[in-house]
GROMACS .gro file of C-alpha atoms in nm:
model
  435
    1UNK     CA    1  -9.298  -0.813  -0.297
    2UNK     CA    2  -9.585  -1.018  -0.441
    3UNK     CA    3  -9.576  -1.371  -0.517
    4UNK     CA    4  -9.732  -1.452  -0.838
    5UNK     CA    5  -9.607  -1.809  -0.895
    6UNK     CA    6  -9.422  -1.974  -0.606
    7UNK     CA    7  -9.129  -2.209  -0.619
    8UNK     CA    8  -8.983  -2.479  -0.400
    9UNK     CA    9  -8.720  -2.345  -0.160
   10UNK     CA   10  -8.348  -2.417  -0.266
   11UNK     CA   11  -8.103  -2.513  -0.006
   12UNK     CA   12  -7.724  -2.606  -0.059
   13UNK     CA   13  -7.763  -2.919   0.147
   14UNK     CA   14  -7.563  -3.218   0.066
   15UNK     CA   15  -7.728  -3.573   0.130
   16UNK     CA   16  -7.540  -3.794   0.394
   17UNK     CA   17  -7.556  -4.062   0.093
   18UNK     CA   18  -7.375  -3.857  -0.140
   19UNK     CA   19  -7.113  -3.735   0.105
   20UNK     CA   20  -7.039  -4.094   0.226
   21UNK     CA   21  -7.050  -4.247  -0.143
   22UNK     CA   22  -6.814  -3.964  -0.259
   23UNK     CA   23  -6.580  -4.030   0.066
   24UNK     CA   24  -6.562  -4.398  -0.027
   25UNK     CA   25  -6.466  -4.318  -0.406
   26UNK     CA   26  -6.181  -4.084  -0.301
   27UNK     CA   27  -6.030  -4.340  -0.048
   28UNK     CA   28  -6.052  -4.612  -0.325
   29UNK     CA   29  -5.864  -4.386  -0.573
   30UNK     CA   30  -5.605  -4.287  -0.302
   31UNK     CA   31  -5.550  -4.651  -0.203
   32UNK     CA   32  -5.585  -4.842  -0.523
   33UNK     CA   33  -5.504  -4.576  -0.802
   34UNK     CA   34  -5.562  -4.682  -1.148
   35UNK     CA   35  -5.721  -5.034  -1.051
   36UNK     CA   36  -6.006  -4.844  -0.855
   37UNK     CA   37  -6.036  -4.593  -1.143
   38UNK     CA   38  -6.101  -4.863  -1.390
   39UNK     CA   39  -6.345  -5.031  -1.161
   40UNK     CA   40  -6.551  -4.728  -1.091
   41UNK     CA   41  -6.544  -4.582  -1.465
   42UNK     CA   42  -6.679  -4.914  -1.559
   43UNK     CA   43  -6.936  -4.939  -1.280
   44UNK     CA   44  -7.060  -4.583  -1.296
   45UNK     CA   45  -7.006  -4.487  -1.668
   46UNK     CA   46  -6.974  -4.807  -1.862
   47UNK     CA   47  -6.617  -4.690  -1.951
   48UNK     CA   48  -6.403  -5.007  -2.039
   49UNK     CA   49  -6.103  -4.840  -2.169
   50UNK     CA   50  -5.748  -4.962  -2.078
   51UNK     CA   51  -5.608  -4.602  -2.106
   52UNK     CA   52  -5.806  -4.299  -2.012
   53UNK     CA   53  -5.575  -4.072  -2.190
   54UNK     CA   54  -5.721  -3.965  -2.517
   55UNK     CA   55  -5.472  -4.012  -2.821
   56UNK     CA   56  -5.405  -3.763  -3.091
   57UNK     CA   57  -5.551  -4.032  -3.326
   58UNK     CA   58  -5.883  -3.999  -3.139
   59UNK     CA   59  -5.868  -3.644  -3.161
   60UNK     CA   60  -5.822  -3.629  -3.517
   61UNK     CA   61  -6.083  -3.890  -3.572
   62UNK     CA   62  -6.329  -3.651  -3.380
   63UNK     CA   63  -6.241  -3.359  -3.602
   64UNK     CA   64  -6.331  -3.572  -3.903
   65UNK     CA   65  -6.671  -3.654  -3.750
   66UNK     CA   66  -6.777  -3.291  -3.679
   67UNK     CA   67  -6.903  -3.083  -3.966
   68UNK     CA   68  -6.676  -2.812  -4.092
   69UNK     CA   69  -6.936  -2.534  -4.007
   70UNK     CA   70  -6.953  -2.667  -3.647
   71UNK     CA   71  -6.579  -2.659  -3.621
   72UNK     CA   72  -6.583  -2.297  -3.749
   73UNK     CA   73  -6.845  -2.190  -3.478
   74UNK     CA   74  -6.630  -2.355  -3.207
   75UNK     CA   75  -6.322  -2.154  -3.332
   76UNK     CA   76  -6.522  -1.845  -3.359
   77UNK     CA   77  -6.649  -1.882  -3.005
   78UNK     CA   78  -6.310  -1.954  -2.873
   79UNK     CA   79  -6.164  -1.648  -3.030
   80UNK     CA   80  -6.411  -1.440  -2.825
   81UNK     CA   81  -6.355  -1.611  -2.508
   82UNK     CA   82  -5.982  -1.593  -2.550
   83UNK     CA   83  -5.991  -1.234  -2.642
   84UNK     CA   84  -6.183  -1.132  -2.324
   85UNK     CA   85  -5.966  -1.369  -2.107
   86UNK     CA   86  -5.656  -1.202  -2.252
   87UNK     CA   87  -5.797  -0.857  -2.155
   88UNK     CA   88  -5.866  -0.986  -1.825
   89UNK     CA   89  -5.536  -1.123  -1.778
   90UNK     CA   90  -5.377  -0.767  -1.845
   91UNK     CA   91  -5.553  -0.630  -1.564
   92UNK     CA   92  -5.394  -0.867  -1.328
   93UNK     CA   93  -5.023  -0.718  -1.293
   94UNK     CA   94  -4.704  -0.766  -1.100
   95UNK     CA   95  -4.635  -0.496  -0.827
   96UNK     CA   96  -4.253  -0.461  -0.865
   97UNK     CA   97  -4.144  -0.203  -0.613
   98UNK     CA   98  -4.352  -0.049  -0.339
   99UNK     CA   99  -4.188   0.119  -0.043
  100UNK     CA  100  -4.388   0.215   0.271
  101UNK     CA  101  -4.085   0.381   0.430
  102UNK     CA  102  -3.731   0.425   0.326
  103UNK     CA  103  -3.531   0.125   0.287
  104UNK     CA  104  -3.813  -0.131   0.259
  105UNK     CA  105  -3.900  -0.272  -0.068
  106UNK     CA  106  -4.226  -0.474  -0.103
  107UNK     CA  107  -4.364  -0.619  -0.423
  108UNK     CA  108  -4.565  -0.906  -0.578
  109UNK     CA  109  -4.544  -1.146  -0.874
  110UNK     CA  110  -4.853  -1.295  -1.042
  111UNK     CA  111  -4.763  -1.662  -1.097
  112UNK     CA  112  -4.971  -1.916  -1.282
  113UNK     CA  113  -5.014  -2.252  -1.109
  114UNK     CA  114  -4.811  -2.519  -1.251
  115UNK     CA  115  -5.104  -2.745  -1.367
  116UNK     CA  116  -5.496  -2.759  -1.379
  117UNK     CA  117  -5.760  -2.998  -1.466
  118UNK     CA  118  -6.081  -2.883  -1.623
  119UNK     CA  119  -6.402  -3.105  -1.579
  120UNK     CA  120  -6.630  -3.088  -1.867
  121UNK     CA  121  -6.981  -3.259  -1.778
  122UNK     CA  122  -7.141  -3.504  -2.035
  123UNK     CA  123  -7.490  -3.571  -1.853
  124UNK     CA  124  -7.785  -3.483  -2.040
  125UNK     CA  125  -7.606  -3.295  -2.318
  126UNK     CA  126  -7.253  -3.289  -2.468
  127UNK     CA  127  -7.170  -2.935  -2.318
  128UNK     CA  128  -6.868  -2.876  -2.521
  129UNK     CA  129  -6.894  -2.494  -2.490
  130UNK     CA  130  -6.787  -2.556  -2.105
  131UNK     CA  131  -6.454  -2.695  -2.260
  132UNK     CA  132  -6.380  -2.348  -2.412
  133UNK     CA  133  -6.488  -2.180  -2.102
  134UNK     CA  134  -6.237  -2.377  -1.873
  135UNK     CA  135  -5.933  -2.459  -2.084
  136UNK     CA  136  -5.899  -2.113  -2.256
  137UNK     CA  137  -5.847  -1.921  -1.927
  138UNK     CA  138  -5.617  -2.154  -1.793
  139UNK     CA  139  -5.397  -2.134  -2.109
  140UNK     CA  140  -5.420  -1.764  -2.106
  141UNK     CA  141  -5.324  -1.756  -1.737
  142UNK     CA  142  -5.001  -1.938  -1.844
  143UNK     CA  143  -5.061  -2.275  -1.683
  144UNK     CA  144  -4.799  -2.506  -1.815
  145UNK     CA  145  -4.996  -2.841  -1.794
  146UNK     CA  146  -5.360  -2.817  -1.869
  147UNK     CA  147  -5.574  -3.125  -1.846
  148UNK     CA  148  -5.922  -3.204  -1.956
  149UNK     CA  149  -6.159  -3.469  -1.889
  150UNK     CA  150  -6.513  -3.558  -1.973
  151UNK     CA  151  -6.730  -3.870  -1.909
  152UNK     CA  152  -6.760  -4.123  -2.213
  153UNK     CA  153  -7.116  -4.191  -2.357
  154UNK     CA  154  -7.270  -4.529  -2.236
  155UNK     CA  155  -7.404  -4.587  -2.582
  156UNK     CA  156  -7.066  -4.526  -2.766
  157UNK     CA  157  -6.791  -4.571  -2.496
  158UNK     CA  158  -6.632  -4.243  -2.626
  159UNK     CA  159  -6.630  -3.877  -2.530
  160UNK     CA  160  -6.836  -3.668  -2.771
  161UNK     CA  161  -6.666  -3.555  -3.071
  162UNK     CA  162  -6.753  -3.188  -3.053
  163UNK     CA  163  -6.624  -3.193  -2.695
  164UNK     CA  164  -6.285  -3.335  -2.823
  165UNK     CA  165  -6.261  -3.083  -3.084
  166UNK     CA  166  -6.339  -2.786  -2.840
  167UNK     CA  167  -6.082  -2.920  -2.580
  168UNK     CA  168  -5.840  -2.933  -2.862
  169UNK     CA  169  -5.925  -2.610  -3.003
  170UNK     CA  170  -5.904  -2.447  -2.664
  171UNK     CA  171  -5.551  -2.592  -2.620
  172UNK     CA  172  -5.563  -2.866  -2.362
  173UNK     CA  173  -5.224  -3.042  -2.323
  174UNK     CA  174  -5.391  -3.356  -2.188
  175UNK     CA  175  -5.744  -3.512  -2.250
  176UNK     CA  176  -5.883  -3.784  -2.054
  177UNK     CA  177  -6.206  -4.016  -2.112
  178UNK     CA  178  -6.345  -4.012  -1.759
  179UNK     CA  179  -6.582  -3.850  -1.525
  180UNK     CA  180  -6.764  -3.852  -1.186
  181UNK     CA  181  -6.613  -3.825  -0.851
  182UNK     CA  182  -6.356  -4.063  -0.931
  183UNK     CA  183  -6.206  -3.827  -1.202
  184UNK     CA  184  -6.169  -3.550  -0.945
  185UNK     CA  185  -6.034  -3.762  -0.687
  186UNK     CA  186  -5.773  -3.908  -0.957
  187UNK     CA  187  -5.670  -3.533  -1.061
  188UNK     CA  188  -5.641  -3.456  -0.676
  189UNK     CA  189  -5.433  -3.739  -0.552
  190UNK     CA  190  -5.289  -3.909  -0.866
  191UNK     CA  191  -5.283  -4.251  -1.007
  192UNK     CA  192  -5.035  -4.437  -1.208
  193UNK     CA  193  -5.154  -4.315  -1.517
  194UNK     CA  194  -5.258  -3.960  -1.418
  195UNK     CA  195  -5.041  -3.719  -1.250
  196UNK     CA  196  -5.208  -3.485  -0.985
  197UNK     CA  197  -5.278  -3.120  -1.055
  198UNK     CA  198  -5.267  -2.800  -0.842
  199UNK     CA  199  -5.634  -2.663  -0.934
  200UNK     CA  200  -5.949  -2.842  -1.042
  201UNK     CA  201  -6.204  -2.647  -1.210
  202UNK     CA  202  -6.557  -2.711  -1.372
  203UNK     CA  203  -6.914  -2.791  -1.301
  204UNK     CA  204  -7.073  -3.144  -1.254
  205UNK     CA  205  -7.353  -3.326  -1.082
  206UNK     CA  206  -7.399  -3.324  -0.722
  207UNK     CA  207  -7.134  -3.598  -0.687
  208UNK     CA  208  -6.865  -3.421  -0.882
  209UNK     CA  209  -6.939  -3.114  -0.664
  210UNK     CA  210  -6.911  -3.317  -0.331
  211UNK     CA  211  -6.592  -3.458  -0.465
  212UNK     CA  212  -6.446  -3.109  -0.532
  213UNK     CA  213  -6.558  -2.998  -0.174
  214UNK     CA  214  -6.383  -3.309  -0.014
  215UNK     CA  215  -6.084  -3.277  -0.226
  216UNK     CA  216  -6.025  -2.902  -0.143
  217UNK     CA  217  -5.716  -2.835   0.021
  218UNK     CA  218  -5.543  -3.117  -0.140
  219UNK     CA  219  -5.597  -2.915  -0.458
  220UNK     CA  220  -5.745  -2.577  -0.534
  221UNK     CA  221  -6.094  -2.527  -0.677
  222UNK     CA  222  -6.287  -2.263  -0.847
  223UNK     CA  223  -6.613  -2.310  -0.627
  224UNK     CA  224  -6.898  -2.560  -0.577
  225UNK     CA  225  -7.152  -2.515  -0.859
  226UNK     CA  226  -7.496  -2.630  -0.822
  227UNK     CA  227  -7.790  -2.644  -1.061
  228UNK     CA  228  -7.817  -2.354  -1.319
  229UNK     CA  229  -8.023  -2.052  -1.231
  230UNK     CA  230  -8.139  -1.733  -1.407
  231UNK     CA  231  -8.320  -1.432  -1.255
  232UNK     CA  232  -8.467  -1.156  -1.493
  233UNK     CA  233  -8.585  -0.821  -1.373
  234UNK     CA  234  -8.828  -0.677  -1.630
  235UNK     CA  235  -9.014  -0.346  -1.617
  236UNK     CA  236  -9.264  -0.437  -1.868
  237UNK     CA  237  -9.130  -0.255  -2.174
  238UNK     CA  238  -9.008  -0.575  -2.339
  239UNK     CA  239  -9.145  -0.887  -2.513
  240UNK     CA  240  -9.304  -1.143  -2.280
  241UNK     CA  241  -9.229  -1.416  -2.541
  242UNK     CA  242  -8.851  -1.304  -2.522
  243UNK     CA  243  -8.835  -1.324  -2.144
  244UNK     CA  244  -9.007  -1.650  -2.147
  245UNK     CA  245  -8.764  -1.816  -2.382
  246UNK     CA  246  -8.494  -1.685  -2.145
  247UNK     CA  247  -8.635  -1.836  -1.858
  248UNK     CA  248  -8.691  -2.171  -2.030
  249UNK     CA  249  -8.333  -2.173  -2.159
  250UNK     CA  250  -8.229  -2.233  -1.807
  251UNK     CA  251  -8.498  -2.457  -1.703
  252UNK     CA  252  -8.420  -2.683  -1.979
  253UNK     CA  253  -8.082  -2.748  -1.838
  254UNK     CA  254  -8.206  -2.973  -1.546
  255UNK     CA  255  -8.515  -3.045  -1.343
  256UNK     CA  256  -8.345  -2.881  -1.056
  257UNK     CA  257  -8.263  -2.564  -1.263
  258UNK     CA  258  -8.430  -2.229  -1.132
  259UNK     CA  259  -8.597  -1.965  -1.346
  260UNK     CA  260  -8.722  -1.649  -1.172
  261UNK     CA  261  -8.887  -1.348  -1.293
  262UNK     CA  262  -8.919  -1.021  -1.095
  263UNK     CA  263  -9.151  -0.788  -1.282
  264UNK     CA  264  -9.252  -0.438  -1.221
  265UNK     CA  265  -9.561  -0.492  -1.417
  266UNK     CA  266  -9.846  -0.726  -1.317
  267UNK     CA  267  -9.980  -0.763  -1.669
  268UNK     CA  268  -9.657  -0.805  -1.803
  269UNK     CA  269  -9.580  -1.104  -1.546
  270UNK     CA  270  -9.894  -1.276  -1.635
  271UNK     CA  271  -9.826  -1.247  -2.005
  272UNK     CA  272  -9.456  -1.403  -1.959
  273UNK     CA  273  -9.642  -1.692  -1.755
  274UNK     CA  274  -9.877  -1.764  -2.057
  275UNK     CA  275  -9.568  -1.743  -2.313
  276UNK     CA  276  -9.386  -1.987  -2.101
  277UNK     CA  277  -9.683  -2.243  -2.124
  278UNK     CA  278  -9.714  -2.163  -2.512
  279UNK     CA  279  -9.329  -2.226  -2.570
  280UNK     CA  280  -9.356  -2.554  -2.341
  281UNK     CA  281  -9.587  -2.687  -2.597
  282UNK     CA  282  -9.347  -2.670  -2.874
  283UNK     CA  283  -9.004  -2.707  -2.696
  284UNK     CA  284  -8.819  -3.046  -2.776
  285UNK     CA  285  -8.683  -3.022  -2.441
  286UNK     CA  286  -9.020  -2.958  -2.263
  287UNK     CA  287  -8.998  -3.284  -2.049
  288UNK     CA  288  -8.713  -3.126  -1.859
  289UNK     CA  289  -8.799  -2.771  -1.871
  290UNK     CA  290  -9.175  -2.805  -1.785
  291UNK     CA  291  -9.074  -3.008  -1.457
  292UNK     CA  292  -8.823  -2.743  -1.371
  293UNK     CA  293  -9.073  -2.459  -1.455
  294UNK     CA  294  -9.336  -2.625  -1.237
  295UNK     CA  295  -9.114  -2.692  -0.929
  296UNK     CA  296  -8.859  -2.424  -0.947
  297UNK     CA  297  -9.011  -2.166  -1.162
  298UNK     CA  298  -9.100  -1.833  -0.980
  299UNK     CA  299  -9.267  -1.513  -1.064
  300UNK     CA  300  -9.266  -1.209  -0.824
  301UNK     CA  301  -9.411  -0.864  -0.845
  302UNK     CA  302  -9.189  -0.552  -0.733
  303UNK     CA  303  -9.316  -0.231  -0.644
  304UNK     CA  304  -9.024  -0.063  -0.818
  305UNK     CA  305  -8.638  -0.062  -0.885
  306UNK     CA  306  -8.536  -0.050  -0.560
  307UNK     CA  307  -8.727  -0.332  -0.438
  308UNK     CA  308  -8.616  -0.536  -0.727
  309UNK     CA  309  -8.233  -0.444  -0.653
  310UNK     CA  310  -8.280  -0.535  -0.269
  311UNK     CA  311  -8.426  -0.883  -0.370
  312UNK     CA  312  -8.164  -0.959  -0.614
  313UNK     CA  313  -7.878  -0.858  -0.397
  314UNK     CA  314  -8.021  -1.091  -0.146
  315UNK     CA  315  -8.079  -1.396  -0.370
  316UNK     CA  316  -7.758  -1.339  -0.546
  317UNK     CA  317  -7.834  -1.505  -0.869
  318UNK     CA  318  -7.596  -1.693  -1.109
  319UNK     CA  319  -7.715  -1.514  -1.422
  320UNK     CA  320  -7.914  -1.190  -1.401
  321UNK     CA  321  -8.081  -1.026  -1.691
  322UNK     CA  322  -8.186  -0.661  -1.698
  323UNK     CA  323  -8.511  -0.640  -1.935
  324UNK     CA  324  -8.556  -0.295  -1.869
  325UNK     CA  325  -8.574   0.023  -2.065
  326UNK     CA  326  -8.333   0.199  -1.837
  327UNK     CA  327  -8.055  -0.025  -1.718
  328UNK     CA  328  -7.863   0.272  -1.538
  329UNK     CA  329  -8.159   0.260  -1.288
  330UNK     CA  330  -8.007  -0.057  -1.181
  331UNK     CA  331  -7.639  -0.089  -1.283
  332UNK     CA  332  -7.385   0.169  -1.415
  333UNK     CA  333  -7.138  -0.051  -1.590
  334UNK     CA  334  -6.882   0.219  -1.607
  335UNK     CA  335  -6.928   0.339  -1.238
  336UNK     CA  336  -6.905   0.214  -0.905
  337UNK     CA  337  -7.123  -0.116  -0.888
  338UNK     CA  338  -7.094  -0.150  -0.513
  339UNK     CA  339  -7.262   0.199  -0.462
  340UNK     CA  340  -7.599   0.138  -0.290
  341UNK     CA  341  -7.888   0.102  -0.424
  342UNK     CA  342  -7.711  -0.073  -0.733
  343UNK     CA  343  -7.688  -0.421  -0.795
  344UNK     CA  344  -7.375  -0.607  -0.656
  345UNK     CA  345  -7.445  -0.984  -0.600
  346UNK     CA  346  -7.468  -1.178  -0.943
  347UNK     CA  347  -7.255  -1.410  -1.135
  348UNK     CA  348  -7.270  -1.248  -1.474
  349UNK     CA  349  -7.495  -0.963  -1.566
  350UNK     CA  350  -7.677  -0.928  -1.900
  351UNK     CA  351  -7.762  -0.553  -1.955
  352UNK     CA  352  -8.064  -0.453  -2.177
  353UNK     CA  353  -8.323  -0.631  -2.379
  354UNK     CA  354  -8.088  -0.717  -2.659
  355UNK     CA  355  -7.845  -0.913  -2.442
  356UNK     CA  356  -7.954  -1.285  -2.395
  357UNK     CA  357  -7.820  -1.487  -2.105
  358UNK     CA  358  -7.749  -1.767  -2.379
  359UNK     CA  359  -7.494  -1.523  -2.566
  360UNK     CA  360  -7.275  -1.540  -2.238
  361UNK     CA  361  -7.327  -1.926  -2.238
  362UNK     CA  362  -7.183  -1.974  -2.574
  363UNK     CA  363  -7.004  -1.699  -2.768
  364UNK     CA  364  -7.002  -1.347  -2.623
  365UNK     CA  365  -6.658  -1.399  -2.458
  366UNK     CA  366  -6.750  -1.396  -2.092
  367UNK     CA  367  -6.738  -1.716  -1.888
  368UNK     CA  368  -7.038  -1.920  -1.815
  369UNK     CA  369  -6.894  -2.119  -1.535
  370UNK     CA  370  -7.042  -1.913  -1.241
  371UNK     CA  371  -7.154  -1.948  -0.890
  372UNK     CA  372  -7.494  -2.060  -0.786
  373UNK     CA  373  -7.718  -2.109  -0.481
  374UNK     CA  374  -7.628  -1.761  -0.363
  375UNK     CA  375  -7.244  -1.812  -0.377
  376UNK     CA  376  -7.243  -1.502  -0.575
  377UNK     CA  377  -7.250  -1.295  -0.251
  378UNK     CA  378  -6.865  -1.378  -0.206
  379UNK     CA  379  -6.720  -1.507  -0.545
  380UNK     CA  380  -6.748  -1.419  -0.896
  381UNK     CA  381  -6.718  -1.669  -1.198
  382UNK     CA  382  -6.427  -1.842  -1.336
  383UNK     CA  383  -6.158  -1.630  -1.499
  384UNK     CA  384  -5.797  -1.619  -1.563
  385UNK     CA  385  -5.739  -1.522  -1.192
  386UNK     CA  386  -5.839  -1.879  -1.075
  387UNK     CA  387  -5.511  -1.996  -1.219
  388UNK     CA  388  -5.315  -1.720  -1.091
  389UNK     CA  389  -5.143  -1.686  -0.740
  390UNK     CA  390  -5.030  -1.340  -0.645
  391UNK     CA  391  -4.706  -1.409  -0.423
  392UNK     CA  392  -4.556  -1.124  -0.227
  393UNK     CA  393  -4.178  -1.070  -0.167
  394UNK     CA  394  -3.972  -0.812   0.032
  395UNK     CA  395  -3.615  -0.693   0.095
  396UNK     CA  396  -3.471  -0.397   0.283
  397UNK     CA  397  -3.141  -0.209   0.367
  398UNK     CA  398  -2.953  -0.258   0.691
  399UNK     CA  399  -3.086   0.072   0.820
  400UNK     CA  400  -3.441  -0.035   0.739
  401UNK     CA  401  -3.392  -0.383   0.891
  402UNK     CA  402  -3.235  -0.218   1.218
  403UNK     CA  403  -3.526   0.021   1.268
  404UNK     CA  404  -3.816  -0.238   1.191
  405UNK     CA  405  -3.664  -0.465   1.433
  406UNK     CA  406  -3.757  -0.262   1.718
  407UNK     CA  407  -4.114  -0.239   1.628
  408UNK     CA  408  -4.145  -0.600   1.528
  409UNK     CA  409  -3.989  -0.698   1.854
  410UNK     CA  410  -4.230  -0.499   2.063
  411UNK     CA  411  -4.524  -0.650   1.879
  412UNK     CA  412  -4.399  -1.011   1.943
  413UNK     CA  413  -4.333  -0.955   2.301
  414UNK     CA  414  -4.680  -0.833   2.329
  415UNK     CA  415  -4.806  -1.174   2.198
  416UNK     CA  416  -4.590  -1.363   2.391
  417UNK     CA  417  -4.365  -1.511   2.096
  418UNK     CA  418  -4.023  -1.471   2.226
  419UNK     CA  419  -3.860  -1.624   1.961
  420UNK     CA  420  -4.021  -1.412   1.706
  421UNK     CA  421  -3.880  -1.120   1.919
  422UNK     CA  422  -3.556  -1.268   1.951
  423UNK     CA  423  -3.542  -1.296   1.568
  424UNK     CA  424  -3.613  -0.936   1.506
  425UNK     CA  425  -3.382  -0.806   1.784
  426UNK     CA  426  -3.064  -0.980   1.637
  427UNK     CA  427  -3.111  -0.787   1.303
  428UNK     CA  428  -3.147  -0.476   1.522
  429UNK     CA  429  -2.788  -0.529   1.689
  430UNK     CA  430  -2.502  -0.325   1.538
  431UNK     CA  431  -2.196  -0.503   1.430
  432UNK     CA  432  -1.993  -0.384   1.708
  433UNK     CA  433  -2.253  -0.536   1.971
  434UNK     CA  434  -2.180  -0.881   1.859
  435UNK     CA  435  -1.789  -0.846   1.944
   0.00000   0.00000   0.00000
């Protein structure tokens, strides 16, 4: 592997200042409730609302502010996301009756959590597409109470109108105008106005991510998301300008975002670098994208598909594009993706030169809330399963109970847990033994 353009190393390390600051915010919410939430919202976001709950009137006003064509686009994207989420839900089924031996009946039920909170970032851009990505899977999973929140704009003091429309289109039951670590803490522990939830999902800045980390256990979370990243494997058969555009589509997110090209062709790699510079001269978001590309942009030269695959599985990128003539060399979508040497560590995969990563960001139907900073080694992206619990149950006949009690008691005695053994042995006793 040859480095053509080097990037700054990325580490998933939380600064002590962030850890301590978030811990203080969480403690304030736990002890002072709404009073702390109002104080923190005003201090960090300029939010002076008396009530954080967004009213139906505010939602209707948001619809009036958003052009009809944009509302239609949101609804069309929502339909694709909902259809895929429903298809995913259909693959997660109850197991009604499994018997490992006669008389023992085992099973599991797939049960949605009772409540969930969906955190939709505000930040540099109004990411209303994220509202669709978070709320729709929760509703499809069957969650009874789905809350959504987003920070208010410091200029207007309101949540972006398109974000409110997207939240409502997705089916959110409760919408709140608040953000930051204090919003995570409010949903985790509850305040006077806000009831706690079972699961919190969604991306955010480093304070939001740290709040999710510190509140995990009190509530469930999806995962800790960091700055966005994309990796493109290119064999030189594509268009350098297209690859450059895909790299910069991630770079414009944030100065900490990462764009990585692994090319099998040196000339193509150099052509992409030139195309990046050309687009940066025209891109309205060039200030952010240029800094991101300068610091975190990386271009590597691989000897062949095998080396590119090995590197990808080690990096485990959030988004992975296969800009190659023969994607089957890397990943067989209908086969066993875990079979070496195929790709297996990625958040979401975009196969072939027609499939832009930005399609998944908005409207194709897959979820764009994905693991970053190598977390794709052990988890996939957000989906309906994040809102479901697989709960086991069992029953057995008298005969099976007596028979299993012997094995269970022997295992319990082996561990020195005599109470366990006794509980098993009592079920092994025949009725006449108790007389």
